[in-house]
CSV table of C-alpha atoms in Angstrom, one decimal:
chain,number,residue,atom,x,y,z
A,111,MET,CA,297.8,224.3,63.5
A,112,ALA,CA,298.0,221.0,65.4
A,113,ALA,CA,299.0,219.3,62.1
A,114,HIS,CA,302.1,221.3,62.1
A,115,ASN,CA,303.3,219.7,65.3
A,116,SER,CA,302.7,216.2,64.2
A,117,SER,CA,305.8,214.0,63.9
A,118,ARG,CA,304.4,212.3,60.9
A,119,PHE,CA,306.1,214.6,58.5
A,120,CYS,CA,309.9,214.6,58.7
A,121,TYR,CA,310.1,217.8,56.7
A,122,GLN,CA,307.9,220.0,58.8
A,123,ASP,CA,310.7,222.6,59.4
A,124,CYS,CA,310.4,223.5,55.7
A,125,LEU,CA,306.7,224.1,55.8
A,126,ILE,CA,305.2,227.6,55.9
A,127,ALA,CA,303.0,228.6,58.7
A,128,GLY,CA,299.6,229.9,57.7
A,129,LEU,CA,299.0,227.5,54.8
A,130,SER,CA,297.1,224.3,54.8
A,131,ILE,CA,298.9,221.0,54.9
A,132,ASP,CA,297.7,220.1,51.4
A,133,THR,CA,298.9,223.3,49.9
A,134,GLN,CA,302.3,223.0,51.5
A,135,LEU,CA,302.7,219.4,50.4
A,136,GLN,CA,301.8,220.4,46.8
A,137,LEU,CA,304.4,223.2,46.9
A,138,LEU,CA,306.9,220.8,48.3
A,139,ASN,CA,306.2,218.2,45.6
A,140,ILE,CA,306.4,220.7,42.8
A,141,SER,CA,309.7,222.1,44.2
A,142,LYS,CA,311.2,218.6,44.6
A,143,TYR,CA,309.9,216.7,41.5
A,144,VAL,CA,309.5,219.4,38.9
A,145,PHE,CA,311.8,222.3,39.5
A,146,GLY,CA,314.6,220.1,41.0
A,147,PRO,CA,315.1,218.0,37.9
A,148,LEU,CA,314.6,221.0,35.7
A,149,ASN,CA,317.5,222.8,37.5
A,150,LEU,CA,319.6,219.7,37.2
A,151,ILE,CA,319.1,219.6,33.4
A,152,LEU,CA,319.9,223.3,33.1
A,153,ALA,CA,323.0,222.9,35.3
A,154,PHE,CA,324.3,220.1,33.2
A,155,SER,CA,323.6,222.0,30.0
A,156,SER,CA,325.4,225.1,31.4
A,157,PHE,CA,328.4,223.0,32.3
A,158,VAL,CA,328.6,221.4,28.8
A,159,LEU,CA,328.1,224.6,26.8
A,160,ASN,CA,330.5,226.7,28.8
A,161,THR,CA,333.1,223.9,28.7
A,162,LEU,CA,332.8,223.8,24.9
A,163,VAL,CA,333.4,227.6,24.7
A,164,ILE,CA,336.5,227.4,26.9
A,165,ILE,CA,338.0,224.4,24.9
A,166,ALA,CA,337.2,226.1,21.6
A,167,VAL,CA,339.0,229.3,22.6
A,168,ALA,CA,342.0,227.3,24.0
A,169,ARG,CA,342.3,225.3,20.7
A,170,THR,CA,341.7,228.1,18.2
A,171,LYS,CA,344.4,230.8,17.8
A,172,SER,CA,342.1,233.2,15.9
A,173,LEU,CA,340.0,233.4,19.1
A,174,GLN,CA,342.9,234.0,21.5
A,175,TYR,CA,342.7,237.7,21.9
A,176,PRO,CA,342.3,239.7,25.2
A,177,ALA,CA,338.5,240.2,25.0
A,178,MET,CA,337.9,236.5,24.5
A,179,PHE,CA,340.1,235.6,27.5
A,180,MET,CA,337.7,237.7,29.6
A,181,ILE,CA,334.7,236.0,28.1
A,182,CYS,CA,336.4,232.6,29.0
A,183,SER,CA,336.9,233.8,32.6
A,184,LEU,CA,333.2,234.5,32.8
A,185,ALA,CA,332.5,231.0,31.3
A,186,VAL,CA,334.7,229.5,34.0
A,187,THR,CA,332.3,230.8,36.7
A,188,ASP,CA,329.3,229.4,34.7
A,189,THR,CA,331.2,226.0,34.6
A,190,ILE,CA,332.1,225.6,38.3
A,191,PHE,CA,328.8,226.8,39.8
A,192,PRO,CA,326.7,224.1,38.0
A,193,VAL,CA,329.1,221.5,39.4
A,194,TYR,CA,328.4,222.8,42.9
A,195,PHE,CA,324.7,222.9,42.2
A,196,MET,CA,324.6,219.3,40.9
A,197,HIS,CA,326.6,218.1,44.0
A,198,ARG,CA,324.2,220.0,46.3
A,199,PHE,CA,321.1,218.6,44.4
A,200,VAL,CA,322.4,215.0,44.8
A,201,GLU,CA,323.2,215.6,48.4
A,202,LEU,CA,319.7,216.9,49.2
A,203,SER,CA,318.0,214.1,47.2
A,204,THR,CA,319.8,211.3,49.1
A,205,TYR,CA,318.8,212.6,52.6
A,206,GLU,CA,316.5,210.2,54.3
A,207,ARG,CA,315.0,212.9,56.5
A,208,PHE,CA,314.5,216.0,54.4
A,209,THR,CA,314.4,218.9,56.9
A,210,CYS,CA,315.5,222.5,56.8
A,211,ARG,CA,317.7,222.0,59.8
A,212,ASN,CA,320.0,219.2,58.7
A,213,VAL,CA,320.5,220.4,55.1
A,214,GLN,CA,321.6,224.0,55.7
A,215,PRO,CA,324.8,224.8,53.6
A,216,ARG,CA,328.1,224.4,55.4
A,217,PRO,CA,330.5,227.3,55.7
A,218,VAL,CA,332.6,225.9,52.8
A,219,GLU,CA,329.6,225.6,50.6
A,220,SER,CA,328.4,229.1,51.4
A,221,ALA,CA,331.9,230.5,50.7
A,222,PHE,CA,332.0,228.6,47.4
A,223,SER,CA,328.6,229.9,46.3
A,224,ALA,CA,329.6,233.5,47.2
A,225,LEU,CA,332.9,233.0,45.3
A,226,CYS,CA,331.0,232.1,42.1
A,227,VAL,CA,328.5,235.0,42.5
A,228,GLN,CA,331.2,237.6,43.2
A,229,ALA,CA,333.4,236.3,40.4
A,230,THR,CA,330.5,236.5,37.9
A,231,LEU,CA,329.8,240.1,38.7
A,232,GLY,CA,333.5,241.0,38.9
A,233,ASN,CA,334.2,239.5,35.5
A,234,LEU,CA,331.2,241.3,34.0
A,235,ALA,CA,332.5,244.6,35.4
A,236,VAL,CA,336.0,243.9,34.0
A,237,ILE,CA,334.5,243.0,30.6
A,238,SER,CA,332.3,246.2,30.6
A,239,ARG,CA,335.4,248.3,31.2
A,240,ASP,CA,337.3,246.5,28.5
A,241,ARG,CA,334.5,247.1,26.0
A,242,TYR,CA,334.4,250.8,26.9
A,243,LEU,CA,338.1,251.2,26.2
A,244,ALA,CA,338.0,249.1,23.0
A,245,VAL,CA,335.1,251.2,21.5
A,246,ARG,CA,336.0,254.6,22.8
A,247,SER,CA,339.8,254.5,22.4
A,248,PRO,CA,340.4,251.8,19.7
A,249,TRP,CA,344.0,252.8,18.9
A,250,TRP,CA,345.0,253.0,22.5
A,251,TYR,CA,343.3,249.7,23.2
A,252,ARG,CA,345.1,248.1,20.2
A,253,ASN,CA,348.5,249.2,21.4
A,254,HIS,CA,348.2,248.7,25.1
A,255,MET,CA,345.9,245.7,25.8
A,256,THR,CA,348.1,242.7,25.4
A,257,LYS,CA,347.4,239.1,26.3
A,258,SER,CA,349.6,239.4,29.4
A,259,ARG,CA,347.8,242.5,30.6
A,260,ALA,CA,344.4,240.9,29.9
A,261,PHE,CA,345.4,238.0,32.1
A,262,LYS,CA,346.4,240.3,34.9
A,263,VAL,CA,343.0,242.1,34.6
A,264,VAL,CA,341.1,238.8,34.6
A,265,CYS,CA,342.9,237.7,37.8
A,266,THR,CA,341.8,240.9,39.7
A,267,PRO,CA,338.1,240.0,40.2
A,268,TRP,CA,339.0,236.4,41.1
A,269,CYS,CA,341.4,237.6,43.8
A,270,ILE,CA,338.8,240.0,45.2
A,271,SER,CA,336.2,237.2,45.1
A,272,VAL,CA,338.5,234.8,47.0
A,273,VAL,CA,338.9,237.5,49.8
A,274,SER,CA,335.2,237.9,50.0
A,275,ALA,CA,334.7,234.1,50.1
A,276,VAL,CA,337.2,233.8,52.9
A,277,ALA,CA,335.4,236.4,54.9
A,278,ILE,CA,332.1,234.5,54.5
A,279,PHE,CA,333.9,231.2,55.5
A,280,LEU,CA,335.3,232.8,58.6
A,281,SER,CA,331.8,234.2,59.4
A,282,GLY,CA,330.2,230.8,59.3
A,283,THR,CA,333.1,229.0,61.0
A,284,PHE,CA,333.4,231.2,64.1
A,285,GLY,CA,329.7,231.5,64.8
A,286,GLY,CA,328.9,234.8,63.1
A,287,VAL,CA,331.7,236.9,64.7
A,288,TYR,CA,332.8,238.1,61.2
A,289,LYS,CA,329.3,238.1,59.8
A,290,PRO,CA,328.9,242.0,59.7
A,291,LEU,CA,332.2,242.3,58.0
A,292,ALA,CA,331.4,239.7,55.4
A,293,GLN,CA,328.0,241.2,54.7
A,294,THR,CA,329.4,244.7,54.4
A,295,LEU,CA,332.2,243.6,52.1
A,296,THR,CA,329.7,241.6,49.9
A,297,LEU,CA,327.3,244.6,49.6
A,298,VAL,CA,330.1,247.0,48.9
A,299,LEU,CA,331.6,244.8,46.1
A,300,PHE,CA,328.1,244.2,44.7
A,301,ALA,CA,327.5,248.0,44.5
A,302,ILE,CA,330.9,248.7,43.0
A,303,TYR,CA,330.5,246.1,40.3
A,304,VAL,CA,327.0,247.4,39.4
A,305,ILE,CA,328.2,251.0,39.2
A,306,ILE,CA,331.1,250.1,36.9
A,307,ILE,CA,328.9,248.1,34.6
A,308,MET,CA,326.3,250.9,34.4
A,309,PHE,CA,328.9,253.6,34.0
A,310,CYS,CA,330.7,251.9,31.1
A,311,TYR,CA,327.7,251.0,29.1
A,312,LEU,CA,326.0,254.3,29.6
A,313,ARG,CA,329.1,256.1,28.4
A,314,ILE,CA,329.3,253.7,25.4
A,315,HIS,CA,325.7,254.2,24.2
A,316,PHE,CA,324.8,257.7,25.2
A,317,ARG,CA,327.9,259.6,24.1
A,318,LYS,CA,329.2,259.9,20.6
A,319,THR,CA,332.1,257.6,20.0
A,320,VAL,CA,335.2,259.3,18.5
A,321,GLU,CA,336.1,257.4,15.4
A,322,VAL,CA,339.9,257.1,15.1
A,323,GLY,CA,341.3,255.7,11.9
A,324,ASN,CA,339.4,253.8,9.3
A,325,PRO,CA,335.8,253.2,10.4
A,326,ASN,CA,335.7,250.2,8.1
A,327,ASP,CA,338.6,248.5,9.9
A,328,ALA,CA,337.7,244.8,10.5
A,329,ARG,CA,339.2,244.8,13.9
A,330,LEU,CA,337.2,247.8,15.0
A,331,LYS,CA,334.0,246.1,13.7
A,332,ARG,CA,334.9,243.0,15.6
A,333,GLU,CA,335.3,245.0,18.9
A,334,LYS,CA,331.9,246.7,18.3
A,335,ARG,CA,330.2,243.4,17.6
A,336,LEU,CA,331.7,241.9,20.7
A,337,THR,CA,330.5,244.9,22.7
A,338,ASN,CA,327.0,244.3,21.5
A,339,THR,CA,327.4,240.7,22.6
A,340,VAL,CA,328.4,241.7,26.1
A,341,ALA,CA,325.4,244.1,26.2
A,342,GLY,CA,323.2,241.0,25.5
A,343,ILE,CA,325.0,239.1,28.3
A,344,LEU,CA,324.2,242.0,30.6
A,345,LEU,CA,320.6,242.1,29.5
A,346,ILE,CA,320.4,238.4,30.3
A,347,LEU,CA,322.0,239.1,33.7
A,348,VAL,CA,319.3,241.7,34.5
A,349,LEU,CA,316.5,239.4,33.5
A,350,THR,CA,317.8,236.2,35.2
A,351,TYR,CA,320.6,236.6,37.6
A,352,PHE,CA,319.5,239.7,39.6
A,353,PRO,CA,316.0,238.4,40.3
A,354,ALA,CA,317.5,235.2,41.7
A,355,LEU,CA,319.8,237.3,43.9
A,356,LEU,CA,317.1,239.5,45.2
A,357,VAL,CA,314.7,236.7,46.3
A,358,PRO,CA,316.7,235.8,49.5
A,359,PHE,CA,316.5,239.4,50.6
A,360,VAL,CA,312.7,239.4,49.9
A,361,LEU,CA,312.4,236.2,51.9
A,362,SER,CA,314.3,237.7,54.8
A,363,ALA,CA,312.1,240.8,54.8
A,364,LYS,CA,309.0,238.5,54.9
A,365,GLY,CA,310.5,236.4,57.7
A,366,LEU,CA,310.6,233.3,55.5
A,367,TYR,CA,314.4,233.0,55.2
A,368,LYS,CA,314.5,229.8,57.3
A,369,ASN,CA,312.2,228.3,54.6
A,370,SER,CA,314.4,229.4,51.7
A,371,LEU,CA,315.3,225.8,51.0
A,372,LEU,CA,311.7,225.2,49.9
A,373,PHE,CA,311.8,228.2,47.6
A,374,LYS,CA,315.3,227.7,46.3
A,375,PRO,CA,314.4,225.4,43.3
A,376,PHE,CA,312.0,228.0,42.1
A,377,TYR,CA,314.4,230.9,41.8
A,378,ALA,CA,317.5,228.7,41.1
A,379,VAL,CA,316.0,228.2,37.6
A,380,PHE,CA,317.0,231.8,36.8
A,381,ILE,CA,320.6,231.3,37.8
A,382,GLN,CA,321.0,228.1,35.8
A,383,LEU,CA,319.2,229.7,32.8
A,384,ASN,CA,321.7,232.5,32.9
A,385,GLY,CA,324.6,230.0,32.6
A,386,VAL,CA,322.9,228.4,29.6
A,387,LEU,CA,322.0,231.6,27.7
A,388,ASN,CA,325.5,233.2,27.9
A,389,PRO,CA,327.3,230.6,25.8
A,390,LEU,CA,324.4,230.3,23.4
A,391,LEU,CA,324.6,234.1,22.8
A,392,ASN,CA,328.4,233.8,22.3
A,393,LEU,CA,327.9,231.0,19.8
A,394,GLY,CA,325.0,232.8,18.0
A,395,ARG,CA,326.9,236.0,17.4
A,396,SER,CA,330.4,234.7,16.6
A,397,ARG,CA,330.9,232.7,13.4
A,398,ASN,CA,334.4,231.9,14.4
A,399,MET,CA,333.2,230.5,17.7
A,400,ARG,CA,330.7,228.3,16.0
A,401,LYS,CA,333.3,227.0,13.5
A,402,ALA,CA,335.7,226.3,16.4
A,403,VAL,CA,333.0,224.3,18.3
A,404,ARG,CA,332.1,222.3,15.1
A,405,ASP,CA,335.8,221.5,14.7
A,406,LEU,CA,335.8,219.9,18.1
A,407,PHE,CA,333.3,217.3,16.9
A,408,LYS,CA,335.3,216.3,13.9
A,409,CYS,CA,336.3,212.7,14.5
A,410,SER,CA,339.8,211.6,13.5
A,411,SER,CA,338.2,208.4,12.0
A,412,GLN,CA,336.4,210.6,9.5
A,413,ALA,CA,339.6,212.3,8.5
A,414,GLN,CA,341.6,209.1,8.1
A,415,PRO,CA,339.6,207.6,5.1
A,416,SER,CA,339.9,210.9,3.2
A,417,SER,CA,343.6,211.0,3.8
A,418,ALA,CA,343.9,207.4,2.8
A,419,VAL,CA,342.1,208.1,-0.5
A,420,ASN,CA,344.3,211.1,-1.1
A,421,ASN,CA,347.4,208.9,-0.5
A,422,ASN,CA,346.0,206.2,-2.9
A,423,ASN,CA,345.3,208.9,-5.5
A,424,ASN,CA,348.9,210.2,-5.1
A,425,ASN,CA,350.3,206.7,-5.4
A,426,ASN,CA,348.2,206.0,-8.6
A,427,ASN,CA,349.4,209.2,-10.1
A,428,ASN,CA,353.0,208.4,-9.3
A,429,ASN,CA,352.6,204.9,-10.8
A,430,ASN,CA,351.0,206.3,-14.0
A,431,TYR,CA,353.7,208.9,-14.3
A,432,ASN,CA,356.4,206.2,-13.9
A,433,LYS,CA,354.8,204.0,-16.5
A,434,ASN,CA,354.4,206.9,-19.0
A,435,HIS,CA,358.0,207.9,-18.4
A,436,HIS,CA,359.2,204.3,-18.8
A,437,ARG,CA,357.2,204.0,-22.1
A,438,LEU,CA,358.5,207.3,-23.4
A,439,SER,CA,362.1,206.3,-22.7
A,440,HIS,CA,361.7,203.1,-24.6
A,441,THR,CA,360.1,204.9,-27.6
A,442,THR,CA,363.0,207.4,-27.8
A,443,ALA,CA,365.6,204.6,-27.5
A,444,LYS,CA,364.4,202.8,-30.7
A,445,PRO,CA,366.8,203.1,-33.7
A,446,GLN,CA,365.7,205.3,-36.5
């Protein structure tokens, strides 16, 4: 235990009592040099893929329908959180004295992280309800769910997330005065979102859907296919996002929350992996989405030669037509 009090290691605050120094150093090196860069790669991939999804929907009119707007809202959260993570990773990597005391997240950073988490769950709850209405009441959904209404629905979880983030910011700024309020609000929102998601998908899959109109309608098939895609997103959430959210609570129960910085690269992989798998699932199940993304990579320089060739062919055809017309006019003008 005397080695834990030595000033030779500037990162002793991050070490775990009860383990040997060699084991702790190995854990620290794996966390810093293996899982840290892996998280950085996944965060960058998540940012690029989700940005492509957002741009593809913004540029393609065939993808601009209410359900896809909600998918884009979810992609926004998977775009801004990797930016925060990469900023945090660079900040931690450039510290000369890596300790758990001097790298704790500031109130603004904690509020921003909470905003992304609450917005992700809120958007999934809104999307689940939207899929429930689209599959169970297709004609009502077709007549009532417009783009403007979808935009208002999408803004709801973001507004709630902002209120929750402000409460967390005030809790950190004023020395924990508002901490019980922030924790209670966060847990209540978390429970509400989970209940909405579970209720909607249990109702979709365990009750017989009333078919209204033609069951072979292409629009109804599209809504069902998108519903299955969202179900896949929820499955990815359960396998990746929820375990990462539960780890801090487990560390608190074990009395190791002050060492959470050492464990963070291990469970942050699940969060970044969730952001990577969501756009891949959207691209894999939507042919129009794949086509829209491919169109983004079509260079104008590749289109210009073909257009120039077409123009040359048109000019050659016009010249041939003029020559033939001129020759025909001379032939008809000869005296008989």
